[in-house]
Short mmCIF file of C-alpha atoms in Angstrom, two decimals:
data_model
loop_
_atom_site.label_atom_id
_atom_site.label_comp_id
_atom_site.label_asym_id
_atom_site.label_seq_id
_atom_site.Cartn_x
_atom_site.Cartn_y
_atom_site.Cartn_z
CA UNK D 26 191.19 56.47 172.17
CA UNK D 27 194.09 55.57 169.91
CA UNK D 28 193.88 52.46 167.77
CA UNK D 29 196.69 50.81 169.68
CA UNK D 30 194.96 51.46 173.02
CA UNK D 31 191.65 50.13 171.72
CA UNK D 32 193.31 46.95 170.45
CA UNK D 33 194.67 46.34 173.93
CA UNK D 34 191.11 46.23 175.30
CA UNK D 35 190.03 43.49 172.89
CA UNK D 36 190.06 39.84 173.96
CA UNK D 37 192.67 37.39 172.75
CA UNK D 38 191.22 33.99 172.03
CA UNK D 39 192.82 30.65 171.25
CA UNK D 40 192.96 28.90 167.89
CA UNK D 41 193.44 25.13 167.99
CA UNK D 42 195.66 23.89 165.18
CA UNK D 43 196.04 20.27 166.31
CA UNK D 44 195.49 18.01 169.28
CA UNK D 45 197.16 19.51 172.35
CA UNK D 46 198.39 22.43 170.22
CA UNK D 47 196.92 25.93 170.25
CA UNK D 48 198.13 29.43 169.43
CA UNK D 49 196.83 32.89 170.39
CA UNK D 50 194.10 34.18 168.08
CA UNK D 51 193.60 37.96 168.33
CA UNK D 52 190.13 39.38 167.93
CA UNK D 53 189.25 39.98 164.25
CA UNK D 54 188.76 43.67 165.05
CA UNK D 55 192.33 43.85 166.31
CA UNK D 56 193.64 42.41 163.07
CA UNK D 57 191.68 44.95 161.03
CA UNK D 58 192.82 47.86 163.18
CA UNK D 59 196.45 46.77 163.00
CA UNK D 60 196.49 47.76 159.35
CA UNK D 61 195.82 51.33 160.44
CA UNK D 62 198.42 51.04 163.19
CA UNK D 63 201.00 49.89 160.64
CA UNK D 64 200.11 52.72 158.26
CA UNK D 65 200.42 55.30 161.04
CA UNK D 66 203.75 53.80 162.06
CA UNK D 67 204.97 53.81 158.46
CA UNK D 68 204.05 57.48 158.13
CA UNK D 69 205.96 58.31 161.30
CA UNK D 70 209.01 56.50 159.95
CA UNK D 71 208.85 58.49 156.70
CA UNK D 72 208.39 61.86 158.43
CA UNK D 73 212.12 62.77 158.20
CA UNK D 74 211.88 62.36 154.42
CA UNK D 75 209.59 65.33 153.85
CA UNK D 76 211.18 68.28 152.09
CA UNK D 77 210.19 71.85 151.31
CA UNK D 78 209.81 73.06 147.73
CA UNK D 79 209.24 76.60 146.48
CA UNK D 80 206.81 77.26 143.64
CA UNK D 81 208.50 79.18 140.83
CA UNK D 82 205.22 80.85 139.89
CA UNK D 83 203.84 81.89 143.28
CA UNK D 84 206.83 81.60 145.59
CA UNK D 85 204.69 79.47 147.88
CA UNK D 86 206.55 77.05 150.13
CA UNK D 87 205.14 73.55 149.96
CA UNK D 88 206.00 70.35 151.76
CA UNK D 89 206.32 67.12 149.82
CA UNK D 90 207.28 63.66 150.96
CA UNK D 91 209.64 61.37 149.12
CA UNK D 92 207.04 58.64 149.59
CA UNK D 93 203.38 58.88 148.59
CA UNK D 94 202.40 56.51 151.41
CA UNK D 95 203.19 59.38 153.81
CA UNK D 96 199.86 61.05 152.98
CA UNK D 97 197.75 57.98 152.25
CA UNK D 98 194.30 58.12 153.90
CA UNK D 99 195.19 61.46 155.48
CA UNK D 100 194.04 64.04 152.92
CA UNK D 101 190.27 64.46 152.32
CA UNK D 102 189.40 65.37 148.75
CA UNK D 103 186.19 67.11 149.84
CA UNK D 104 184.72 68.93 152.82
CA UNK D 105 183.60 65.68 154.38
CA UNK D 106 184.66 62.05 154.62
CA UNK D 107 182.13 59.24 154.20
CA UNK D 108 182.15 55.96 156.06
CA UNK D 109 180.60 53.24 153.91
CA UNK D 110 179.71 49.59 154.26
CA UNK D 111 180.00 47.04 151.45
CA UNK D 112 179.00 43.53 152.48
CA UNK D 113 181.23 42.78 155.48
CA UNK D 114 183.75 45.54 154.70
CA UNK D 115 183.66 49.00 156.24
CA UNK D 116 185.92 51.79 155.03
CA UNK D 117 186.41 55.46 154.25
CA UNK D 118 185.70 57.23 150.97
CA UNK D 119 186.68 60.72 149.97
CA UNK D 120 190.34 60.25 150.87
CA UNK D 121 193.46 60.24 148.72
CA UNK D 122 195.01 56.77 148.66
CA UNK D 123 198.56 56.04 147.58
CA UNK D 124 197.91 52.74 145.81
CA UNK D 125 201.31 51.42 146.91
CA UNK D 126 200.73 47.72 147.59
CA UNK D 127 204.38 47.28 148.54
CA UNK D 128 204.29 49.75 151.43
CA UNK D 129 200.71 50.53 152.43
CA UNK D 130 198.75 47.88 154.37
CA UNK D 131 195.46 49.69 153.67
CA UNK D 132 195.89 49.92 149.89
CA UNK D 133 197.44 46.45 149.82
CA UNK D 134 194.37 44.96 151.50
CA UNK D 135 191.99 46.53 148.99
CA UNK D 136 194.01 46.08 145.81
CA UNK D 137 195.22 42.56 146.48
CA UNK D 138 191.70 41.35 147.18
CA UNK D 139 190.88 42.43 143.64
CA UNK D 140 194.01 40.77 142.29
CA UNK D 141 193.00 37.54 144.01
CA UNK D 142 189.59 37.68 142.34
CA UNK D 143 191.18 38.37 138.94
CA UNK D 144 193.71 35.56 139.30
CA UNK D 145 191.03 33.14 140.48
CA UNK D 146 188.82 34.04 137.52
CA UNK D 147 191.65 33.33 135.09
CA UNK D 148 192.46 29.97 136.70
CA UNK D 149 188.77 29.00 136.65
CA UNK D 150 188.44 29.95 132.99
CA UNK D 151 191.52 27.96 131.96
CA UNK D 152 190.45 24.85 133.86
CA UNK D 153 186.87 25.13 132.59
CA UNK D 154 188.29 25.14 129.05
CA UNK D 155 190.16 21.89 129.76
CA UNK D 156 193.52 23.52 130.47
CA UNK D 157 195.97 23.28 133.34
CA UNK D 158 198.52 25.38 135.19
CA UNK D 159 201.81 25.12 137.05
CA UNK D 160 203.54 27.41 139.53
CA UNK D 161 207.10 28.39 138.60
CA UNK D 162 209.24 30.15 141.22
CA UNK D 163 212.55 31.84 140.31
CA UNK D 164 215.17 32.71 142.94
CA UNK D 165 218.81 33.80 143.06
CA UNK D 166 221.48 33.75 145.73
CA UNK D 167 221.76 36.75 148.05
CA UNK D 168 223.61 37.87 151.17
CA UNK D 169 223.14 40.24 154.07
CA UNK D 170 225.54 42.68 152.39
CA UNK D 171 223.39 43.14 149.27
CA UNK D 172 221.62 46.46 148.68
CA UNK D 173 217.98 45.78 147.84
CA UNK D 174 217.70 48.25 144.94
CA UNK D 175 220.80 46.83 143.27
CA UNK D 176 219.74 43.25 143.90
CA UNK D 177 216.18 43.80 142.70
CA UNK D 178 217.27 45.59 139.53
CA UNK D 179 219.71 42.78 138.74
CA UNK D 180 217.01 40.17 139.38
CA UNK D 181 214.52 41.97 137.13
CA UNK D 182 217.14 42.35 134.37
CA UNK D 183 218.03 38.66 134.62
CA UNK D 184 214.37 37.71 134.38
CA UNK D 185 213.95 39.84 131.23
CA UNK D 186 217.03 38.25 129.68
CA UNK D 187 215.70 34.82 130.59
CA UNK D 188 212.34 35.61 128.96
CA UNK D 189 214.09 36.69 125.75
CA UNK D 190 216.49 33.74 125.58
CA UNK D 191 215.95 31.30 122.72
CA UNK D 192 215.83 28.18 124.88
CA UNK D 193 213.21 29.73 127.14
CA UNK D 194 211.13 30.88 124.18
CA UNK D 195 211.08 27.34 122.85
CA UNK D 196 209.75 26.09 126.18
CA UNK D 197 207.34 29.01 126.58
CA UNK D 198 205.83 28.20 123.18
CA UNK D 199 204.15 25.22 124.83
CA UNK D 200 202.08 27.45 127.12
CA UNK D 201 199.08 29.66 126.31
CA UNK D 202 199.88 32.43 128.79
CA UNK D 203 201.50 33.34 132.09
CA UNK D 204 201.29 35.85 134.91
CA UNK D 205 203.93 36.79 137.44
CA UNK D 206 204.13 38.24 140.94
CA UNK D 207 207.29 39.64 142.52
CA UNK D 208 207.89 39.12 146.23
CA UNK D 209 210.51 40.34 148.69
CA UNK D 210 211.36 38.97 152.12
CA UNK D 211 214.18 39.77 154.54
CA UNK D 212 216.33 37.64 156.82
CA UNK D 213 218.80 39.00 159.40
CA UNK D 214 221.12 36.17 158.42
CA UNK D 215 220.82 36.31 154.61
CA UNK D 216 219.52 39.79 153.82
CA UNK D 217 216.98 40.68 151.15
CA UNK D 218 215.41 37.90 149.11
CA UNK D 219 213.57 39.04 145.95
CA UNK D 220 211.92 36.23 144.03
CA UNK D 221 209.19 35.75 141.49
CA UNK D 222 206.16 33.45 141.41
CA UNK D 223 204.83 32.71 137.93
CA UNK D 224 201.71 30.87 136.88
CA UNK D 225 202.05 29.14 133.50
CA UNK D 226 198.88 28.04 131.72
CA UNK D 227 198.53 25.21 129.18
CA UNK D 228 195.67 24.30 126.85
CA UNK D 229 195.81 20.65 127.91
CA UNK D 230 197.77 18.66 130.46
CA UNK D 231 200.81 20.45 131.89
CA UNK D 232 204.36 19.09 131.44
CA UNK D 233 206.04 17.05 134.12
CA UNK D 234 207.04 19.48 136.87
CA UNK D 235 210.53 18.08 137.50
CA UNK D 236 211.42 17.93 133.81
CA UNK D 237 210.17 21.47 133.27
CA UNK D 238 212.19 22.74 136.23
CA UNK D 239 215.35 21.09 134.87
CA UNK D 240 214.78 22.58 131.42
CA UNK D 241 214.18 26.08 132.79
CA UNK D 242 217.08 26.12 135.23
CA UNK D 243 219.84 26.15 132.59
CA UNK D 244 218.70 29.34 130.81
CA UNK D 245 217.77 30.95 134.15
CA UNK D 246 221.24 30.35 135.58
CA UNK D 247 222.85 31.74 132.40
CA UNK D 248 220.68 34.85 132.53
CA UNK D 249 221.35 35.38 136.22
CA UNK D 250 225.10 35.15 135.74
CA UNK D 251 224.99 37.87 133.07
CA UNK D 252 223.93 40.32 135.78
CA UNK D 253 226.24 39.19 138.56
CA UNK D 254 223.81 36.80 140.23
CA UNK D 255 224.30 33.14 141.07
CA UNK D 256 221.73 30.42 141.60
CA UNK D 257 221.65 26.76 142.57
CA UNK D 258 219.53 23.96 141.18
CA UNK D 259 218.89 22.60 144.68
CA UNK D 260 219.86 23.16 148.31
CA UNK D 261 219.51 20.57 151.07
CA UNK D 262 217.37 18.41 148.84
CA UNK D 263 214.99 21.18 147.75
CA UNK D 264 214.83 22.94 144.39
CA UNK D 265 215.75 26.60 144.81
CA UNK D 266 216.82 28.15 141.50
CA UNK D 267 213.68 27.12 139.63
CA UNK D 268 210.86 25.29 141.36
CA UNK D 269 207.83 23.99 139.43
CA UNK D 270 204.69 22.61 141.01
CA UNK D 271 201.24 21.72 139.66
CA UNK D 272 198.51 24.26 140.37
CA UNK D 273 195.19 22.45 140.43
CA UNK D 274 193.30 25.68 141.00
CA UNK D 275 193.94 29.30 141.99
CA UNK D 276 194.27 28.41 145.66
CA UNK D 277 197.56 26.61 144.99
CA UNK D 278 199.09 29.71 143.40
CA UNK D 279 197.50 32.17 145.82
CA UNK D 280 198.64 30.12 148.81
CA UNK D 281 202.23 30.64 147.68
CA UNK D 282 201.73 34.23 146.63
CA UNK D 283 199.47 35.20 149.54
CA UNK D 284 201.93 33.95 152.12
CA UNK D 285 203.93 37.11 151.61
CA UNK D 286 201.19 39.61 150.69
CA UNK D 287 197.89 40.81 152.07
CA UNK D 288 196.07 37.53 152.63
CA UNK D 289 198.57 36.60 155.34
CA UNK D 290 198.94 40.14 156.62
CA UNK D 291 197.23 39.51 159.94
CA UNK D 292 199.22 36.39 160.77
CA UNK D 293 202.46 37.98 159.63
CA UNK D 294 201.88 40.98 161.88
CA UNK D 295 201.28 38.79 164.91
CA UNK D 296 204.23 36.51 164.12
CA UNK D 297 206.68 39.20 163.07
CA UNK D 298 208.50 39.48 166.38
CA UNK D 299 208.79 35.71 166.72
CA UNK D 300 210.24 35.40 163.22
CA UNK D 301 212.82 38.06 163.93
CA UNK D 302 213.96 36.43 167.14
CA UNK D 303 214.43 33.10 165.33
CA UNK D 304 216.42 34.69 162.50
CA UNK D 305 214.04 33.40 159.82
CA UNK D 306 212.67 35.30 156.83
CA UNK D 307 210.28 38.17 157.50
CA UNK D 308 207.68 39.65 155.22
CA UNK D 309 207.80 43.42 154.69
CA UNK D 310 204.91 43.80 157.14
CA UNK D 311 206.87 42.04 159.87
CA UNK D 312 209.85 44.28 159.11
CA UNK D 313 207.63 47.36 159.32
CA UNK D 314 206.22 46.21 162.64
CA UNK D 315 209.71 45.73 163.98
CA UNK D 316 210.77 49.17 162.74
CA UNK D 317 207.78 50.77 164.47
CA UNK D 318 208.54 49.03 167.76
CA UNK D 319 212.26 49.84 167.65
CA UNK D 320 211.97 53.44 166.42
CA UNK D 321 212.99 55.56 163.43
CA UNK D 322 216.71 55.38 164.24
CA UNK D 323 216.80 51.58 164.41
CA UNK D 324 218.40 49.31 161.80
CA UNK D 325 214.92 47.97 161.01
CA UNK D 326 213.70 51.49 160.16
CA UNK D 327 216.65 52.04 157.81
CA UNK D 328 215.87 48.72 156.13
CA UNK D 329 212.26 49.79 155.71
CA UNK D 330 213.29 53.04 154.00
CA UNK D 331 215.64 51.05 151.76
CA UNK D 332 212.70 48.81 150.88
CA UNK D 333 210.44 51.79 150.05
CA UNK D 334 213.04 53.28 147.73
CA UNK D 335 213.86 50.01 145.99
CA UNK D 336 210.24 49.13 145.21
CA UNK D 337 209.15 52.61 144.14
CA UNK D 338 207.51 52.49 140.71
CA UNK D 339 207.76 48.69 140.38
CA UNK D 340 204.79 46.43 139.73
CA UNK D 341 203.88 43.56 142.02
CA UNK D 342 201.71 41.62 139.55
CA UNK D 343 202.31 41.51 135.79
CA UNK D 344 199.84 40.26 133.18
CA UNK D 345 202.06 41.01 130.18
CA UNK D 346 202.57 37.37 129.21
CA UNK D 347 198.87 36.62 129.67
CA UNK D 348 197.38 39.40 127.53
CA UNK D 349 196.32 37.14 124.64
CA UNK D 350 194.87 34.57 127.02
CA UNK D 351 192.96 37.23 128.95
CA UNK D 352 191.54 38.71 125.74
CA UNK D 353 190.30 35.29 124.69
CA UNK D 354 188.23 35.12 127.89
CA UNK D 355 187.10 38.75 127.68
CA UNK D 356 189.05 39.76 130.79
CA UNK D 357 190.98 43.02 131.46
CA UNK D 358 194.60 42.93 130.30
CA UNK D 359 195.95 45.83 132.36
CA UNK D 360 196.23 46.60 136.06
CA UNK D 361 196.16 49.95 137.82
CA UNK D 362 196.90 49.76 141.54
CA UNK D 363 196.32 53.48 142.11
CA UNK D 364 192.93 53.46 140.37
CA UNK D 365 191.82 50.31 142.19
CA UNK D 366 192.90 51.73 145.55
CA UNK D 367 190.90 54.92 144.94
CA UNK D 368 187.86 53.21 143.47
CA UNK D 369 184.97 53.74 145.86
CA UNK D 370 182.81 51.00 144.44
CA UNK D 371 179.26 50.40 145.60
CA UNK D 372 178.22 50.50 149.20
CA UNK D 373 175.90 51.91 151.83
CA UNK D 374 176.94 55.24 153.37
CA UNK D 375 176.84 54.78 157.13
CA UNK D 376 177.72 58.36 157.98
CA UNK D 377 179.73 61.46 157.05
CA UNK D 378 182.17 63.37 159.22
CA UNK D 379 183.62 66.80 158.60
CA UNK D 380 187.17 67.16 157.33
CA UNK D 381 188.04 68.90 160.62
CA UNK D 382 186.74 65.98 162.68
CA UNK D 383 188.49 63.50 160.42
CA UNK D 384 191.77 65.34 160.84
CA UNK D 385 191.33 65.21 164.62
CA UNK D 386 190.74 61.45 164.56
CA UNK D 387 193.68 60.91 162.21
CA UNK D 388 196.02 62.95 164.41
CA UNK D 389 194.87 60.93 167.40
CA UNK D 390 195.69 57.70 165.47
CA UNK D 391 192.12 56.47 165.84
CA UNK D 392 190.94 55.79 162.28
CA UNK D 393 190.67 52.06 162.84
CA UNK D 394 188.74 52.58 166.07
CA UNK D 395 186.18 54.78 164.29
CA UNK D 396 185.61 52.17 161.58
CA UNK D 397 184.95 49.52 164.20
CA UNK D 398 182.38 51.86 165.75
CA UNK D 399 180.65 52.11 162.37
CA UNK D 400 180.80 48.34 161.97
CA UNK D 401 179.28 47.58 165.36
CA UNK D 402 176.73 50.35 165.84
CA UNK D 403 176.33 52.39 162.70
CA UNK D 404 175.62 56.12 162.81
CA UNK D 405 174.79 56.32 166.51
CA UNK D 406 178.02 54.56 167.52
CA UNK D 407 180.08 56.81 165.24
CA UNK D 408 178.51 59.82 166.94
CA UNK D 409 179.15 58.41 170.41
CA UNK D 410 182.82 57.63 169.71
CA UNK D 411 183.40 61.03 168.12
CA UNK D 412 181.99 62.73 171.19
CA UNK D 413 183.58 60.55 173.84
CA UNK D 414 187.00 59.87 172.32
CA UNK D 415 187.78 62.53 169.74
CA UNK D 416 185.64 65.61 170.28
CA UNK D 417 187.43 68.89 171.00
CA UNK D 418 184.60 71.29 170.15
CA UNK D 419 182.14 72.98 172.43
CA UNK D 420 179.30 71.52 170.35
CA UNK D 421 180.09 67.87 169.65
CA UNK D 422 176.89 67.47 167.58
CA UNK D 423 178.61 69.32 164.74
CA UNK D 424 181.27 66.64 164.50
CA UNK D 425 178.89 64.39 162.58
CA UNK D 426 177.30 65.53 159.33
CA UNK D 427 173.86 63.95 159.06
#
């Protein structure tokens, strides 16, 4: 049974958000499996971007994709694949993972959980030491005609120029460290919208948010204009160029950051179609969902490929301006998305399946379904699902390695 077919069998509940107001609430299993559905859909969209290369030494013809996400969670690194359980999480080990948090919902879920823990630990340490923090968001004007790669490069260059400007350095001298997270959304009306959420930390009380925003806007506008970008101080009564808000704890920053990354992945996937129909901003996951539903030749699919190319090799979270602060608390000062995505960690091995059986399940787009079997019934349920839904051998008992 394919993941998408299994999801259709799960109940859809109701979540009450206010008096006389309720919205559909999909089964938690459906939300977990949708990550695998999105990854499978992403890999189908990137299939035309495989190319053949010839080895100069052996003359062997090899196939290689332009995007590493094309083979994520599809290539076993051993003769078997383990299914493990760690607390409430169930996953696979023994697979190559791409580590691309921009494009892969599986790697994003794993890596960004770790980033949330790291960010929370830093906030807790600063506040425990009597410090404070503010959220600083930088944006620039954009239009539906802008190419994402060009726009993102200009935005990054403007941010570097802003960081190096004298007026900004004078203001930054007041802080004890900062971290940043780059986000990208898309709107059918206004095109791509790259922006950056920073967290600035102070040893004591933080400056007044409005005054800090006013002071930062002038050098930010000057830096943006150097690279062909424009920005406004406010729009319809709201600050847009530079917005500063107090961050009483990590939840304030993560709530802003998470809205467009993994922590809101499930809600974004379920709301993606609604957002598109209303012409409002979509997260990349909503855009991917739309591209999957509309097909590889759709405008949404072309936008998704543009997004993959533009974000290739770029970091989501940067700790560069917080290195000294992190060292003072004995915390890591570097991030490695690929290593974190491929880190097995500690956990109980529920069962092992052969690489042949795993390939059969992957080709049938049932990896999420198999994990739910492990979650609900352990080894016996894995065996039952392999035999009933994915077995193609004359001796199904060999599908499961005990």
